[in-house]
Amino acid sequence: MISPDINAIREQVSLALIEDLGGELNAHNDITANLIDESENATATIITREQCVICGVAWVEQAFALIDERLELVWQVKDGDTVAADTTLLTLTGSARAILTAERVALNFLQTLSATATVTASYAKLLAGSNTKILDTRKTLPGLRMAQKYAVHCGGGQNHRIGLFDAFLIKENHIFSCGSIEKAISRAKEMKPGKPVEVEVESLEELQQALLAGADIVMLDNFTNEQIQKAVALTQGQCKLEVSGNITDERLSSLATLGVDYISSGALTKNVKAIDLSLRVNLA
């Protein structure tokens, strides 16, 4: 499971604020907020306009703290909570300028990570009652790998490998370049004993080769349901089976009945539609 690292979060949020503030973390660069009197205080609320699973509390807190650590934040929710439309998520009190300067960056993180958590939760619900788990992929938004993988966890999913360093995932081009599935798996086990070795296959024949070579996990790429049934029968528990490719809401429920261990979907992180959030200010 991915856990939020406060230093990484601070760095991510700092970069986003610097992008917004002309290349430096200086709130005085917000020329529109400077229209407001510096002494003006306000109370603000963040509301969701749609049902969602919340994720991104720490990113929001960093966004406001980096602009003005004196701002007071009171949360009504926590990461992983499912909330209804029109729910108040957060109340802020303090400098009106600071609230408005940090607003967009805070909402960008919250709406994006909550979107990933919400989609994951919908997929996990369709798999409820089965032993099949939903996995994320490396198809994440650049710079948000750890954040989105944490969001997947908040939505009830599981994390696949984090990157290119913590597990082998041998695909078609790796197989071609190594010479065969057997050679690729053999080299992987010699190079990094103990690291998980997964192979992507496109046919039952390739699955048989991967089993004989000792793969830990085999990814069935774009297999039909009928082919998946044959793959499960052929494998007989010799390794874990993962299904990937053309994963839709309609198909998830049927895949859960076939006996595979995992279903992976890039849609959890790359096709997300931001949650509709709103911040409203009331002057003190």
GROMACS .gro file of C-alpha atoms in nm:
model
  284
    1MET     CA    1   0.000   0.000   0.000
    2ILE     CA    2   0.115   0.352  -0.081
    3SER     CA    3   0.119   0.593   0.212
    4PRO     CA    4   0.142   0.970   0.168
    5ASP     CA    5   0.490   1.111   0.230
    6ILE     CA    6   0.460   1.462   0.369
    7ASN     CA    7   0.789   1.577   0.212
    8ALA     CA    8   0.683   1.454  -0.131
    9ILE     CA    9   0.343   1.616  -0.090
   10ARG     CA   10   0.500   1.946   0.010
   11GLU     CA   11   0.725   1.933  -0.297
   12GLN     CA   12   0.435   1.854  -0.532
   13VAL     CA   13   0.222   2.133  -0.391
   14SER     CA   14   0.513   2.380  -0.390
   15LEU     CA   15   0.575   2.316  -0.759
   16ALA     CA   16   0.206   2.370  -0.836
   17LEU     CA   17   0.199   2.698  -0.643
   18ILE     CA   18   0.522   2.817  -0.804
   19GLU     CA   19   0.367   2.745  -1.144
   20ASP     CA   20   0.072   2.965  -1.044
   21LEU     CA   21   0.281   3.244  -0.894
   22GLY     CA   22   0.520   3.329  -1.174
   23GLY     CA   23   0.812   3.107  -1.085
   24GLU     CA   24   0.848   3.165  -0.711
   25LEU     CA   25   0.656   3.074  -0.398
   26ASN     CA   26   0.552   3.433  -0.326
   27ALA     CA   27   0.186   3.505  -0.252
   28HIS     CA   28   0.236   3.873  -0.336
   29ASN     CA   29   0.259   3.767  -0.702
   30ASP     CA   30  -0.117   3.697  -0.702
   31ILE     CA   31  -0.215   4.031  -0.850
   32THR     CA   32  -0.589   3.959  -0.834
   33ALA     CA   33  -0.583   3.867  -0.465
   34ASN     CA   34  -0.392   4.189  -0.400
   35LEU     CA   35  -0.710   4.377  -0.488
   36ILE     CA   36  -0.838   4.266  -0.145
   37ASP     CA   37  -0.730   4.461   0.160
   38GLU     CA   38  -0.448   4.279   0.337
   39SER     CA   39  -0.630   4.291   0.672
   40GLU     CA   40  -0.951   4.139   0.535
   41ASN     CA   41  -1.036   3.805   0.698
   42ALA     CA   42  -1.287   3.554   0.569
   43THR     CA   43  -1.451   3.218   0.624
   44ALA     CA   44  -1.471   2.982   0.327
   45THR     CA   45  -1.617   2.640   0.260
   46ILE     CA   46  -1.529   2.374   0.006
   47ILE     CA   47  -1.830   2.179  -0.116
   48THR     CA   48  -1.864   1.883  -0.352
   49ARG     CA   49  -2.134   1.913  -0.617
   50GLU     CA   50  -2.148   1.537  -0.673
   51GLN     CA   51  -2.118   1.212  -0.482
   52CYS     CA   52  -1.757   1.103  -0.453
   53VAL     CA   53  -1.489   0.928  -0.251
   54ILE     CA   54  -1.260   1.182  -0.087
   55CYS     CA   55  -0.886   1.180  -0.138
   56GLY     CA   56  -0.631   1.461  -0.109
   57VAL     CA   57  -0.667   1.603   0.242
   58ALA     CA   58  -0.290   1.634   0.295
   59TRP     CA   59  -0.241   1.808  -0.041
   60VAL     CA   60  -0.508   2.065   0.041
   61GLU     CA   61  -0.358   2.130   0.383
   62GLN     CA   62  -0.016   2.189   0.228
   63ALA     CA   63  -0.152   2.426  -0.035
   64PHE     CA   64  -0.305   2.657   0.224
   65ALA     CA   65  -0.020   2.621   0.476
   66LEU     CA   66   0.247   2.713   0.219
   67ILE     CA   67   0.062   3.038   0.145
   68ASP     CA   68  -0.033   3.120   0.505
   69GLU     CA   69   0.025   2.876   0.789
   70ARG     CA   70  -0.206   3.083   1.009
   71LEU     CA   71  -0.513   2.973   0.817
   72GLU     CA   72  -0.742   2.749   1.023
   73LEU     CA   73  -0.878   2.440   0.850
   74VAL     CA   74  -1.162   2.229   0.991
   75TRP     CA   75  -1.240   1.912   0.796
   76GLN     CA   76  -1.578   1.740   0.802
   77VAL     CA   77  -1.443   1.440   0.606
   78LYS     CA   78  -1.131   1.229   0.574
   79ASP     CA   79  -0.960   1.040   0.291
   80GLY     CA   80  -1.161   0.734   0.192
   81ASP     CA   81  -1.500   0.875   0.298
   82THR     CA   82  -1.788   0.845   0.053
   83VAL     CA   83  -1.990   1.166   0.055
   84ALA     CA   84  -2.313   1.283  -0.106
   85ALA     CA   85  -2.352   1.577  -0.341
   86ASP     CA   86  -2.359   1.921  -0.173
   87THR     CA   87  -2.161   1.798   0.127
   88THR     CA   88  -1.937   2.055   0.296
   89LEU     CA   89  -1.589   1.906   0.306
   90LEU     CA   90  -1.383   2.179   0.468
   91THR     CA   91  -1.421   2.514   0.641
   92LEU     CA   92  -1.135   2.767   0.631
   93THR     CA   93  -1.085   3.080   0.838
   94GLY     CA   94  -0.821   3.349   0.795
   95SER     CA   95  -0.679   3.588   0.539
   96ALA     CA   96  -0.910   3.629   0.239
   97ARG     CA   97  -0.608   3.689   0.019
   98ALA     CA   98  -0.437   3.366   0.128
   99ILE     CA   99  -0.750   3.157   0.085
  100LEU     CA  100  -0.801   3.277  -0.273
  101THR     CA  101  -0.435   3.246  -0.369
  102ALA     CA  102  -0.417   2.880  -0.264
  103GLU     CA  103  -0.771   2.793  -0.376
  104ARG     CA  104  -0.708   2.663  -0.728
  105VAL     CA  105  -0.405   2.452  -0.644
  106ALA     CA  106  -0.585   2.300  -0.344
  107LEU     CA  107  -0.894   2.220  -0.551
  108ASN     CA  108  -0.688   2.081  -0.840
  109PHE     CA  109  -0.532   1.817  -0.616
  110LEU     CA  110  -0.855   1.739  -0.432
  111GLN     CA  111  -1.071   1.708  -0.744
  112THR     CA  112  -0.818   1.490  -0.927
  113LEU     CA  113  -0.731   1.251  -0.646
  114SER     CA  114  -1.095   1.220  -0.540
  115ALA     CA  115  -1.178   1.136  -0.902
  116THR     CA  116  -0.933   0.846  -0.902
  117ALA     CA  117  -1.064   0.724  -0.564
  118THR     CA  118  -1.423   0.749  -0.687
  119VAL     CA  119  -1.366   0.553  -1.008
  120THR     CA  120  -1.170   0.289  -0.817
  121ALA     CA  121  -1.453   0.252  -0.566
  122SER     CA  122  -1.704   0.196  -0.847
  123TYR     CA  123  -1.484  -0.077  -0.996
  124ALA     CA  124  -1.423  -0.239  -0.657
  125LYS     CA  125  -1.798  -0.246  -0.594
  126LEU     CA  126  -1.853  -0.441  -0.915
  127LEU     CA  127  -1.598  -0.700  -0.793
  128ALA     CA  128  -1.747  -0.727  -0.444
  129GLY     CA  129  -1.804  -1.085  -0.331
  130SER     CA  130  -1.529  -1.226  -0.553
  131ASN     CA  131  -1.160  -1.295  -0.490
  132THR     CA  132  -1.061  -1.074  -0.784
  133LYS     CA  133  -0.887  -0.748  -0.696
  134ILE     CA  134  -0.870  -0.427  -0.901
  135LEU     CA  135  -0.520  -0.295  -0.969
  136ASP     CA  136  -0.386   0.035  -1.099
  137THR     CA  137  -0.112   0.072  -1.363
  138ARG     CA  138   0.177   0.308  -1.446
  139LYS     CA  139  -0.059   0.510  -1.668
  140THR     CA  140  -0.067   0.793  -1.416
  141LEU     CA  141  -0.061   1.169  -1.462
  142PRO     CA  142   0.305   1.284  -1.481
  143GLY     CA  143   0.433   1.381  -1.140
  144LEU     CA  144   0.134   1.230  -0.959
  145ARG     CA  145   0.233   0.861  -0.954
  146MET     CA  146   0.243   0.818  -0.575
  147ALA     CA  147  -0.054   1.048  -0.517
  148GLN     CA  148  -0.281   0.863  -0.760
  149LYS     CA  149  -0.173   0.524  -0.632
  150TYR     CA  150  -0.263   0.641  -0.283
  151ALA     CA  151  -0.601   0.751  -0.422
  152VAL     CA  152  -0.654   0.402  -0.565
  153HIS     CA  153  -0.600   0.262  -0.217
  154CYS     CA  154  -0.851   0.512  -0.075
  155GLY     CA  155  -1.105   0.386  -0.328
  156GLY     CA  156  -1.062   0.024  -0.225
  157GLY     CA  157  -0.821  -0.088  -0.497
  158GLN     CA  158  -0.473  -0.236  -0.479
  159ASN     CA  159  -0.147  -0.104  -0.616
  160HIS     CA  160   0.042  -0.274  -0.897
  161ARG     CA  161   0.418  -0.216  -0.918
  162ILE     CA  162   0.516   0.141  -0.836
  163GLY     CA  163   0.754   0.191  -1.127
  164LEU     CA  164   1.025   0.027  -1.332
  165PHE     CA  165   1.238  -0.062  -1.029
  166ASP     CA  166   1.032  -0.278  -0.793
  167ALA     CA  167   0.903  -0.562  -1.014
  168PHE     CA  168   0.956  -0.710  -1.359
  169LEU     CA  169   0.679  -0.672  -1.616
  170ILE     CA  170   0.797  -0.841  -1.933
  171LYS     CA  171   0.598  -0.731  -2.237
  172GLU     CA  172   0.601  -0.807  -2.610
  173ASN     CA  173   0.897  -0.582  -2.694
  174HIS     CA  174   1.101  -0.717  -2.401
  175ILE     CA  175   1.031  -1.072  -2.517
  176PHE     CA  176   1.129  -0.989  -2.874
  177SER     CA  177   1.450  -0.817  -2.762
  178CYS     CA  178   1.548  -1.100  -2.524
  179GLY     CA  179   1.473  -1.374  -2.775
  180SER     CA  180   1.192  -1.562  -2.596
  181ILE     CA  181   0.969  -1.569  -2.292
  182GLU     CA  182   1.189  -1.835  -2.132
  183LYS     CA  183   1.506  -1.630  -2.180
  184ALA     CA  184   1.346  -1.312  -2.045
  185ILE     CA  185   1.215  -1.483  -1.731
  186SER     CA  186   1.542  -1.670  -1.673
  187ARG     CA  187   1.745  -1.349  -1.694
  188ALA     CA  188   1.504  -1.169  -1.462
  189LYS     CA  189   1.534  -1.437  -1.195
  190GLU     CA  190   1.913  -1.439  -1.222
  191MET     CA  191   1.941  -1.060  -1.220
  192LYS     CA  192   1.710  -0.983  -0.927
  193PRO     CA  193   1.625  -1.295  -0.724
  194GLY     CA  194   1.314  -1.238  -0.518
  195LYS     CA  195   1.168  -0.963  -0.735
  196PRO     CA  196   0.823  -1.051  -0.874
  197VAL     CA  197   0.836  -1.156  -1.238
  198GLU     CA  198   0.526  -1.088  -1.444
  199VAL     CA  199   0.485  -1.163  -1.814
  200GLU     CA  200   0.226  -1.023  -2.052
  201VAL     CA  201   0.098  -1.286  -2.296
  202GLU     CA  202  -0.128  -1.263  -2.599
  203SER     CA  203  -0.219  -1.629  -2.647
  204LEU     CA  204  -0.267  -1.955  -2.460
  205GLU     CA  205   0.054  -2.082  -2.620
  206GLU     CA  206   0.248  -1.792  -2.469
  207LEU     CA  207   0.078  -1.858  -2.135
  208GLN     CA  208   0.208  -2.215  -2.144
  209GLN     CA  209   0.560  -2.088  -2.214
  210ALA     CA  210   0.538  -1.846  -1.921
  211LEU     CA  211   0.419  -2.121  -1.687
  212LEU     CA  212   0.701  -2.354  -1.789
  213ALA     CA  213   0.953  -2.073  -1.735
  214GLY     CA  214   0.827  -2.006  -1.382
  215ALA     CA  215   0.650  -1.670  -1.408
  216ASP     CA  216   0.503  -1.545  -1.080
  217ILE     CA  217   0.221  -1.356  -1.250
  218VAL     CA  218   0.088  -1.374  -1.605
  219MET     CA  219  -0.106  -1.085  -1.755
  220LEU     CA  220  -0.366  -1.194  -2.008
  221ASP     CA  221  -0.370  -0.909  -2.258
  222ASN     CA  222  -0.699  -0.850  -2.439
  223PHE     CA  223  -0.820  -1.208  -2.386
  224THR     CA  224  -1.187  -1.282  -2.444
  225ASN     CA  225  -1.386  -1.427  -2.156
  226GLU     CA  226  -1.374  -1.768  -2.323
  227GLN     CA  227  -0.995  -1.748  -2.354
  228ILE     CA  228  -0.969  -1.640  -1.990
  229GLN     CA  229  -1.167  -1.946  -1.880
  230LYS     CA  230  -0.927  -2.168  -2.072
  231ALA     CA  231  -0.630  -1.983  -1.920
  232VAL     CA  232  -0.760  -2.038  -1.565
  233ALA     CA  233  -0.808  -2.410  -1.636
  234LEU     CA  234  -0.460  -2.436  -1.789
  235THR     CA  235  -0.289  -2.249  -1.506
  236GLN     CA  236  -0.447  -2.445  -1.216
  237GLY     CA  237  -0.298  -2.211  -0.957
  238GLN     CA  238   0.062  -2.237  -1.080
  239CYS     CA  239   0.084  -1.857  -1.084
  240LYS     CA  240  -0.135  -1.552  -1.035
  241LEU     CA  241  -0.343  -1.441  -1.332
  242GLU     CA  242  -0.411  -1.078  -1.421
  243VAL     CA  243  -0.650  -0.955  -1.688
  244SER     CA  244  -0.585  -0.630  -1.873
  245GLY     CA  245  -0.722  -0.454  -2.179
  246ASN     CA  246  -1.074  -0.340  -2.270
  247ILE     CA  247  -1.185  -0.325  -1.908
  248THR     CA  248  -1.529  -0.163  -1.891
  249ASP     CA  249  -1.795  -0.133  -1.623
  250GLU     CA  250  -2.011  -0.377  -1.816
  251ARG     CA  251  -1.735  -0.637  -1.838
  252LEU     CA  252  -1.604  -0.618  -1.481
  253SER     CA  253  -1.886  -0.817  -1.325
  254SER     CA  254  -1.844  -1.103  -1.570
  255LEU     CA  255  -1.467  -1.109  -1.525
  256ALA     CA  256  -1.513  -1.146  -1.150
  257THR     CA  257  -1.678  -1.485  -1.204
  258LEU     CA  258  -1.392  -1.633  -1.406
  259GLY     CA  259  -1.146  -1.696  -1.123
  260VAL     CA  260  -0.864  -1.456  -1.211
  261ASP     CA  261  -0.667  -1.294  -0.930
  262TYR     CA  262  -0.639  -0.940  -1.061
  263ILE     CA  263  -0.787  -0.698  -1.310
  264SER     CA  264  -0.572  -0.397  -1.397
  265SER     CA  265  -0.703  -0.080  -1.554
  266GLY     CA  266  -0.528   0.238  -1.665
  267ALA     CA  267  -0.866   0.412  -1.662
  268LEU     CA  268  -0.841   0.450  -1.284
  269THR     CA  269  -0.569   0.710  -1.325
  270LYS     CA  270  -0.552   0.834  -1.684
  271ASN     CA  271  -0.918   0.874  -1.781
  272VAL     CA  272  -1.046   1.038  -1.465
  273LYS     CA  273  -1.305   1.316  -1.476
  274ALA     CA  274  -1.237   1.572  -1.204
  275ILE     CA  275  -1.490   1.587  -0.923
  276ASP     CA  276  -1.700   1.905  -0.930
  277LEU     CA  277  -1.593   2.107  -0.625
  278SER     CA  278  -1.666   2.463  -0.523
  279LEU     CA  279  -1.511   2.710  -0.277
  280ARG     CA  280  -1.725   2.993  -0.146
  281VAL     CA  281  -1.600   3.287   0.064
  282ASN     CA  282  -1.788   3.488   0.325
  283LEU     CA  283  -1.613   3.797   0.457
  284ALA     CA  284  -1.573   3.817   0.833
   0.00000   0.00000   0.00000
